[in-house]
Short mmCIF file of C-alpha atoms in Angstrom, two decimals:
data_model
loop_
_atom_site.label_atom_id
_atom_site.label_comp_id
_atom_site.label_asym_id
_atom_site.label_seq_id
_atom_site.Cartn_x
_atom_site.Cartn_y
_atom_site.Cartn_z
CA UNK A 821 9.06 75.19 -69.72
CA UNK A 822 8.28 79.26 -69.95
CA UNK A 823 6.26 78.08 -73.41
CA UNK A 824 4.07 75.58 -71.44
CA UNK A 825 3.81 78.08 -68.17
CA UNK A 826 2.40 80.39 -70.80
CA UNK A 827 -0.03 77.79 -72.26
CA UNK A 828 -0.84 76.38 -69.12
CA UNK A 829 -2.12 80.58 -68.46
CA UNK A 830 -3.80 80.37 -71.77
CA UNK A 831 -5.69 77.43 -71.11
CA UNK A 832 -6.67 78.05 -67.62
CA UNK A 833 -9.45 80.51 -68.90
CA UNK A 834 -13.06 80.04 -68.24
CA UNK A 835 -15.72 82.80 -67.82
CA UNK A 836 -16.36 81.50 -64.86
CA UNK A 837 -14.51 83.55 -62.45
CA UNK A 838 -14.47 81.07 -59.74
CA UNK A 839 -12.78 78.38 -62.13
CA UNK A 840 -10.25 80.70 -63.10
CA UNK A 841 -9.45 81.67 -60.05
CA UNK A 842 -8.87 78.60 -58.33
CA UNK A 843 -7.34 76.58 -60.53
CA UNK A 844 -4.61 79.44 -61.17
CA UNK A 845 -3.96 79.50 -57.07
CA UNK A 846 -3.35 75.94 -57.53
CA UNK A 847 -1.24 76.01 -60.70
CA UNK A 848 1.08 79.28 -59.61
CA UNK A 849 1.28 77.67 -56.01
CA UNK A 850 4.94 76.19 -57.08
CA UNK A 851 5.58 73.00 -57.65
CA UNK A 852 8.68 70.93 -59.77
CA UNK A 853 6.53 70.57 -63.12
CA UNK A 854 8.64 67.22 -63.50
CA UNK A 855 6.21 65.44 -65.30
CA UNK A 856 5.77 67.96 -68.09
CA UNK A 857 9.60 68.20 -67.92
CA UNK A 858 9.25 64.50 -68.83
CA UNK A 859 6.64 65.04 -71.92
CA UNK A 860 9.21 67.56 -73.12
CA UNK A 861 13.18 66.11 -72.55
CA UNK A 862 11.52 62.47 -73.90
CA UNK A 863 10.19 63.77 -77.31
CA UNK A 864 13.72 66.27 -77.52
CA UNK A 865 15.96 62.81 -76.73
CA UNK A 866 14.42 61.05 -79.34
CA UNK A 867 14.08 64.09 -81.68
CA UNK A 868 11.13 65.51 -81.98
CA UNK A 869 10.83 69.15 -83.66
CA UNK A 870 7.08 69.75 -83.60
CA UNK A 871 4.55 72.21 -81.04
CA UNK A 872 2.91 69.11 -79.99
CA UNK A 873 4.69 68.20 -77.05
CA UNK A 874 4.45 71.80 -74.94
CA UNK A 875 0.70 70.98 -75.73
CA UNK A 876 0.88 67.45 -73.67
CA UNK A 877 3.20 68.64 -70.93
CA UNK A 878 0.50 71.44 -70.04
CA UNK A 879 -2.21 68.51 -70.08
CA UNK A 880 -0.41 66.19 -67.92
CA UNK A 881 0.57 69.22 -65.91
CA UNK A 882 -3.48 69.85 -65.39
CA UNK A 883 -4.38 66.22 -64.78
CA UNK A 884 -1.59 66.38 -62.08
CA UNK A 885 -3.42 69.64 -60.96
CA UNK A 886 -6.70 68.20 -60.52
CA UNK A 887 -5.28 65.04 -58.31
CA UNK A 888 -4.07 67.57 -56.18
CA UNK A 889 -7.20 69.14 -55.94
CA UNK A 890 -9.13 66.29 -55.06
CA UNK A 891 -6.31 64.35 -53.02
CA UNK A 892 -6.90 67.46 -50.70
CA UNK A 893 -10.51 67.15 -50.19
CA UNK A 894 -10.05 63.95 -49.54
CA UNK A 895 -7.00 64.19 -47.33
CA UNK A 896 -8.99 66.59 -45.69
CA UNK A 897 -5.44 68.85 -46.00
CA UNK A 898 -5.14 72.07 -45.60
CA UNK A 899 -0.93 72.96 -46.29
CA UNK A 900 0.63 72.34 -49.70
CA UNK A 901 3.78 73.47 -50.89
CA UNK A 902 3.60 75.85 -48.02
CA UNK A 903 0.70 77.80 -48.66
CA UNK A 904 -2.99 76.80 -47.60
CA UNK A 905 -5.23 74.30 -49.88
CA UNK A 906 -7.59 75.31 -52.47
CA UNK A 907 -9.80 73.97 -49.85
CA UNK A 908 -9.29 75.28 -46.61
CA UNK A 909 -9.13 78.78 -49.02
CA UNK A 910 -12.58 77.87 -51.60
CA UNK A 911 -13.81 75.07 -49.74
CA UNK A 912 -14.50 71.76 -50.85
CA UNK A 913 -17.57 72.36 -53.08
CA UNK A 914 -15.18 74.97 -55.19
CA UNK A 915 -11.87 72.45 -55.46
CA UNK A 916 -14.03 69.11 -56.73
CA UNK A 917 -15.85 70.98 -59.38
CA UNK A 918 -12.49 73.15 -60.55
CA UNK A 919 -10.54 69.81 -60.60
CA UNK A 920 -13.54 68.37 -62.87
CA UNK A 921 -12.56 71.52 -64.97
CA UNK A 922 -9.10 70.74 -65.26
CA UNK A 923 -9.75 67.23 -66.26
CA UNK A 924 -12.20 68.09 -68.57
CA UNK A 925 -9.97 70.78 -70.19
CA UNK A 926 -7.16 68.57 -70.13
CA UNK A 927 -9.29 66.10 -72.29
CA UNK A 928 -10.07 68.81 -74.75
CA UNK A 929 -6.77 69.78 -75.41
CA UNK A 930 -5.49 66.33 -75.99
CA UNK A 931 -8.21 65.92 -78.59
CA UNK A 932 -6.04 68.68 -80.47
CA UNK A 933 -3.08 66.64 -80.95
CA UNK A 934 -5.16 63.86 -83.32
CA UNK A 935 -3.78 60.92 -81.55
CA UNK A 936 -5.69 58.27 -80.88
CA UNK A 937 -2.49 56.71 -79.55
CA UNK A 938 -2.14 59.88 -77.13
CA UNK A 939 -5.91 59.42 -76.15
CA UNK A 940 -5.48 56.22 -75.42
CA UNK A 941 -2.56 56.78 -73.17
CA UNK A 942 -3.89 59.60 -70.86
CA UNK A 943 -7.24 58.17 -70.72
CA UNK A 944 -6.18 54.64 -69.38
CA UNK A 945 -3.58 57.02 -66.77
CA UNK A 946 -6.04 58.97 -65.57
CA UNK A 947 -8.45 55.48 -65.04
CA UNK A 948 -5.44 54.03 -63.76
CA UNK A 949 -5.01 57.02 -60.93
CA UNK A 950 -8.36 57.08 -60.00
CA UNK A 951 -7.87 53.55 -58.97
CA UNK A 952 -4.72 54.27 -57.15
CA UNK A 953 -6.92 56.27 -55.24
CA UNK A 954 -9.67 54.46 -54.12
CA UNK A 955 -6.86 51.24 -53.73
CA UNK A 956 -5.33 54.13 -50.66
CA UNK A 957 -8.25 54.85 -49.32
CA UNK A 958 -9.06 51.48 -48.57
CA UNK A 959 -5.76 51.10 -47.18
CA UNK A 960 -6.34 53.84 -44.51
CA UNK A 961 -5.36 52.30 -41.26
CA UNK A 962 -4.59 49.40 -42.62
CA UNK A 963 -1.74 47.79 -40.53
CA UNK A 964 -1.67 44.59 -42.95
CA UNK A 965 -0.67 46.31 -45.29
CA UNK A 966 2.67 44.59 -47.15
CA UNK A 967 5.38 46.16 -49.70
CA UNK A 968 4.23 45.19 -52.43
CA UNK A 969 0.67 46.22 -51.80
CA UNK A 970 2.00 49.91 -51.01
CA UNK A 971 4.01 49.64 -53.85
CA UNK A 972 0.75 48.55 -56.06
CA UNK A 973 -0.83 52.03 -55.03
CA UNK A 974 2.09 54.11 -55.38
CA UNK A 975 2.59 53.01 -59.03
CA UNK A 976 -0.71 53.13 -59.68
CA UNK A 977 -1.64 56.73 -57.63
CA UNK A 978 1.36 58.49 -58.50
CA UNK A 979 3.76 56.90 -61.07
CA UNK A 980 1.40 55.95 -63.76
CA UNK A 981 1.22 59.68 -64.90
CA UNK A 982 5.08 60.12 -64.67
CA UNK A 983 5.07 56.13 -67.16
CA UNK A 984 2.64 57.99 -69.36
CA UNK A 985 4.68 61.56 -69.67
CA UNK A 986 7.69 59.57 -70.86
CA UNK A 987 5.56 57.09 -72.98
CA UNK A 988 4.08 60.53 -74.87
CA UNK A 989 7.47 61.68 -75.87
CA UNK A 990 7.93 58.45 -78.12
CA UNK A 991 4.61 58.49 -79.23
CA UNK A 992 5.04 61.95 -80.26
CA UNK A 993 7.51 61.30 -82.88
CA UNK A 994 6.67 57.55 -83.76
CA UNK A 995 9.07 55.82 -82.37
CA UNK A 996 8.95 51.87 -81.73
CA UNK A 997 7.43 49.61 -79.53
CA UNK A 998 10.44 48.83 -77.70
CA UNK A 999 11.30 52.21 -77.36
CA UNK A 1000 7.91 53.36 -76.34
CA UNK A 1001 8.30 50.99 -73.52
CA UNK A 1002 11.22 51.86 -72.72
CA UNK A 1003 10.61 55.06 -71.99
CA UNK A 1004 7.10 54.22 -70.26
CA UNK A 1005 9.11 51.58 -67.57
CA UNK A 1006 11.63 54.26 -66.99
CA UNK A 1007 8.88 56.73 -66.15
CA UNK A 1008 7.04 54.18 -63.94
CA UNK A 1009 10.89 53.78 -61.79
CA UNK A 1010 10.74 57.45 -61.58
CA UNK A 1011 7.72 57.97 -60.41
CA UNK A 1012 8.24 54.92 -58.30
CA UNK A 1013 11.15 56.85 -56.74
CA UNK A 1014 9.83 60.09 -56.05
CA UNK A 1015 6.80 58.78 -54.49
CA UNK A 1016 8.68 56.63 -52.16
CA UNK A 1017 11.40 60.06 -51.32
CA UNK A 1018 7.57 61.97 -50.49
CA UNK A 1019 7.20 59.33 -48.23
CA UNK A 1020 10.42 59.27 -46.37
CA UNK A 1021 10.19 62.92 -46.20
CA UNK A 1022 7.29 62.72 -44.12
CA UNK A 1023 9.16 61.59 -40.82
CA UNK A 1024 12.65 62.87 -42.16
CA UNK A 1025 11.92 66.55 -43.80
CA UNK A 1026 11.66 70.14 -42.19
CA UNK A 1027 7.91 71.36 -42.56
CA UNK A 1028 9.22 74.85 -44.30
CA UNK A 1029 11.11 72.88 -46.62
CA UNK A 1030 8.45 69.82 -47.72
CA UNK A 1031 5.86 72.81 -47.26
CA UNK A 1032 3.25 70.57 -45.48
CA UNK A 1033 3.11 69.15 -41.47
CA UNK A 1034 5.05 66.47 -40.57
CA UNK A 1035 3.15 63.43 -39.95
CA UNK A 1036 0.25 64.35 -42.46
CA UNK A 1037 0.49 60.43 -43.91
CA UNK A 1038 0.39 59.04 -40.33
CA UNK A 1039 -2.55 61.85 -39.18
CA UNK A 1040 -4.57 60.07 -42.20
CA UNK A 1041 -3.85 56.45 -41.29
CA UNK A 1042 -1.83 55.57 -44.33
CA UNK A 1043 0.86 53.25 -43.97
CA UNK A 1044 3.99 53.85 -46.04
CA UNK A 1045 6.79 52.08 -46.86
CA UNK A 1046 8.61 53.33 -43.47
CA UNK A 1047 5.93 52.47 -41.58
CA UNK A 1048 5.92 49.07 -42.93
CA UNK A 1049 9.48 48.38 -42.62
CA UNK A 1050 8.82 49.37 -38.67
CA UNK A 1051 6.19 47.08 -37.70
CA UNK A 1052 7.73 44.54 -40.04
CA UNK A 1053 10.99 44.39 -38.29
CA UNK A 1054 10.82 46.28 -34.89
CA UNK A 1055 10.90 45.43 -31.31
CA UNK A 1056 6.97 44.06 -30.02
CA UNK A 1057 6.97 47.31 -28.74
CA UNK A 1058 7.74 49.71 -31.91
CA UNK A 1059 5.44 47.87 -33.71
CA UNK A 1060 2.50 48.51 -31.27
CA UNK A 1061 3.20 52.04 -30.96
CA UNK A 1062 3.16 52.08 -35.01
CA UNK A 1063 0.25 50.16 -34.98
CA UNK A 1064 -1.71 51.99 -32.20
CA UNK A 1065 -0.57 55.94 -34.45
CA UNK A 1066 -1.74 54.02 -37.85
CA UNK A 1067 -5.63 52.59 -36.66
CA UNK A 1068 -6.34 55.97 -34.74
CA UNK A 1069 -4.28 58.23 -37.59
CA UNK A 1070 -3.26 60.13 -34.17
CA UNK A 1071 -0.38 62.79 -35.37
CA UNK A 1072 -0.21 62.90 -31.47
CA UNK A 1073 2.13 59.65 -31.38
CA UNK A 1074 4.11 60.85 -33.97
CA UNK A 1075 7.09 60.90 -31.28
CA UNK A 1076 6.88 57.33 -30.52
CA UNK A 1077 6.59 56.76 -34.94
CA UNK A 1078 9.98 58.56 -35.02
CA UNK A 1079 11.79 56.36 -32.33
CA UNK A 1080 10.08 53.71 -34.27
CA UNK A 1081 11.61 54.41 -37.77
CA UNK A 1082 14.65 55.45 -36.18
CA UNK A 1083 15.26 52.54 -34.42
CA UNK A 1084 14.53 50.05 -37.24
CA UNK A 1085 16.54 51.98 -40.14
CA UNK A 1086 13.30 52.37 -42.09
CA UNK A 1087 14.31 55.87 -43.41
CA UNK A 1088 17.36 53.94 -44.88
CA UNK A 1089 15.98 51.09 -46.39
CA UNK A 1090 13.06 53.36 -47.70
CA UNK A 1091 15.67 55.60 -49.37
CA UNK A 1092 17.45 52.57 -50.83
CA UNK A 1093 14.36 51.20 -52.23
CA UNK A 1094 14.35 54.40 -53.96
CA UNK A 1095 17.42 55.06 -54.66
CA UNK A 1096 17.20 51.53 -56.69
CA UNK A 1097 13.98 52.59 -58.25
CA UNK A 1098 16.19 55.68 -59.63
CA UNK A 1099 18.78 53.58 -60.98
CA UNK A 1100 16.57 50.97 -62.63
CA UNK A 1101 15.16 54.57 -64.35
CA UNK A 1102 18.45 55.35 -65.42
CA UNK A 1103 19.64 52.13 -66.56
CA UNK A 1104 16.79 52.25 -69.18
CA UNK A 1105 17.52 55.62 -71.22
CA UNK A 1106 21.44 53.45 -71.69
CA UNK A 1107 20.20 52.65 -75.78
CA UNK A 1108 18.26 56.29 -76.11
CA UNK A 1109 20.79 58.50 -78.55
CA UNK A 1110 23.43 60.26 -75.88
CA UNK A 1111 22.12 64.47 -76.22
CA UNK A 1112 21.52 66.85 -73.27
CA UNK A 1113 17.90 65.95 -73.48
CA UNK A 1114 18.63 62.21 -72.48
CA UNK A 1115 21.53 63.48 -69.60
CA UNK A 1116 19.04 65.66 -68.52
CA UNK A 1117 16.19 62.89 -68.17
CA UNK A 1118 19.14 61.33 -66.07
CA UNK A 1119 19.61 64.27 -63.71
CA UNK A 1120 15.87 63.87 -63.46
CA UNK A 1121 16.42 60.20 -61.67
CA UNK A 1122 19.01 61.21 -59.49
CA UNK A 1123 17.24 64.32 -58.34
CA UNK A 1124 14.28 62.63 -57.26
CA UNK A 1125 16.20 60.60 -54.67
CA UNK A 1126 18.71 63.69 -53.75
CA UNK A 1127 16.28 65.80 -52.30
CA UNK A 1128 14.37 67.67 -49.57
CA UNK A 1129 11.33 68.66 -50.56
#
């Protein structure tokens, strides 16, 4: 991980100042660099011995990076990981056109690698994401809004880029179709997971700790999977007040959403959704040869769940 930091550095260059500097406020603003984790302990379980790999994990890495960068525009946010946007800092103008960089630079670098395979893979994620985010978008304030709908964007928003960092590290050293998929399905669990944990962590974290306001999802009208669970299976009266919060996105009625979610043991089932999302992960790497690389891949699963932040 201290290799791909460094490349990640490297590659952020431009002689652009502006470019530069933004995208290395975004990339040195913290963050669990699990998905490059992913590229790297998938192609180590199953072998691999090349430079290749540290290459891809700083790619996904900056194809994370420039989601981020236009989720917040979007969002219209202005606290991640505890520190102020790119855009409330640079304004919007600045974090679009730096997150084109990143994408574009990403693309460049994953021409290196002389996969087709690879291109293939990271160009049908990054598709798939941009979908997942037009699919939430249309979703805002949507009080309709079913699980497997939110679980439709989720995969496709957030845990399509953690299926294709796992589905690299078999590409990378040629390994088979079944255990390409393998590793793709148990990246799309993860990601499943960790998305859903974000969301609980919304109405269950401590702002210091999840380094954004509480209530952000329910100030921009998006329903998540606690807030379905609530208006699916509370009194006439939680469900209003859920209802009422989600059309308006008002962050003001986030004390009546809390006694909502509390009351209908949405938190919990949320967090079991997850926690089965985890285990489904886990359950997959059972055939992948038994090394640190493939325990750690486990740790991975059960950390997403075991969290607070």
């Amino acid at each position: 991980m201290h290799a791909v930091d460094q490349l990640i550095r490297q590659r952020l260059h431009s002689d652009v100042a502006l470019v530069s500097q933004v995208a290395e406020y975004i990339v040195a603003s913290g963050g669990k660099r699990l998905r490059p984790m992913i590229v790297l302990l998938s192609a180590r379980t199953l072998g691999y011995t090349g430079e290749h790999h540290r290459e891809l994990a700083a790619v996904i890495e900056f194809i994370h990076t420039a989601t981020l960068l236009h989720d917040d525009v979007v969002d219209e946010s202005a606290l991640r990981r505890g520190r102020d946007t790119a855009n409330a800092l640079f304004g919007n103008a600045a974090s679009v056109l730096v997150g084109d960089f990143l994408y574009s630079r990403a693309f460049q670098m994953m021409v290196g690698c002389g996969s087709m395979r690879v291109m293939e893979t990271l160009a049908d994620a990054t598709n798939i994401i941009a979908e997942g985010e037009v699919l939430q978008l249309m979703n805002i304030g949507n009080v309709d809004l079913d699980e497997a709908g939110y679980v439709r964007v989720i995969q496709y928003k957030t845990a399509k880029l953690f299926e294709a960092a796992a589905r690299l590290g078999a590409i990378l050293t040629g390994a088979d179709a079944a255990t390409e998929d393998r590793l793709a399905r148990y990246g799309m669990h993860l990601g499943t997971a960790f998305q859903i944990i974000d969301d609980v962590l919304d109405y269950s974290g401590k702002q210091d700790e999840i380094g954004k306001s509480l209530g952000d999802d329910l100030a921009e009208g998006k329903a998540t999977l606690p807030l379905i669970h609530a208006m699916r299976h509370g009194s006439p009266e939680h469900a209003d007040a859920v209802r009422q919060a989600l059309t308006q996105a008002d962050r003001s009625l986030l004390p009546q959403v809390l006694a909502a979610v509390h009351a209908t043991g949405a938190l919990d089932y949320a967090r079991d959704i997850a926690l089965r999302e985890a285990g489904l992960a886990r359950a997959l790497l059972a055939d992948l040869p038994g090394n640190d690389d493939r325990r750690a891949l486990e740790t991975l699963a059960e950390l997403a769940v075991a969290r607070n932040s």
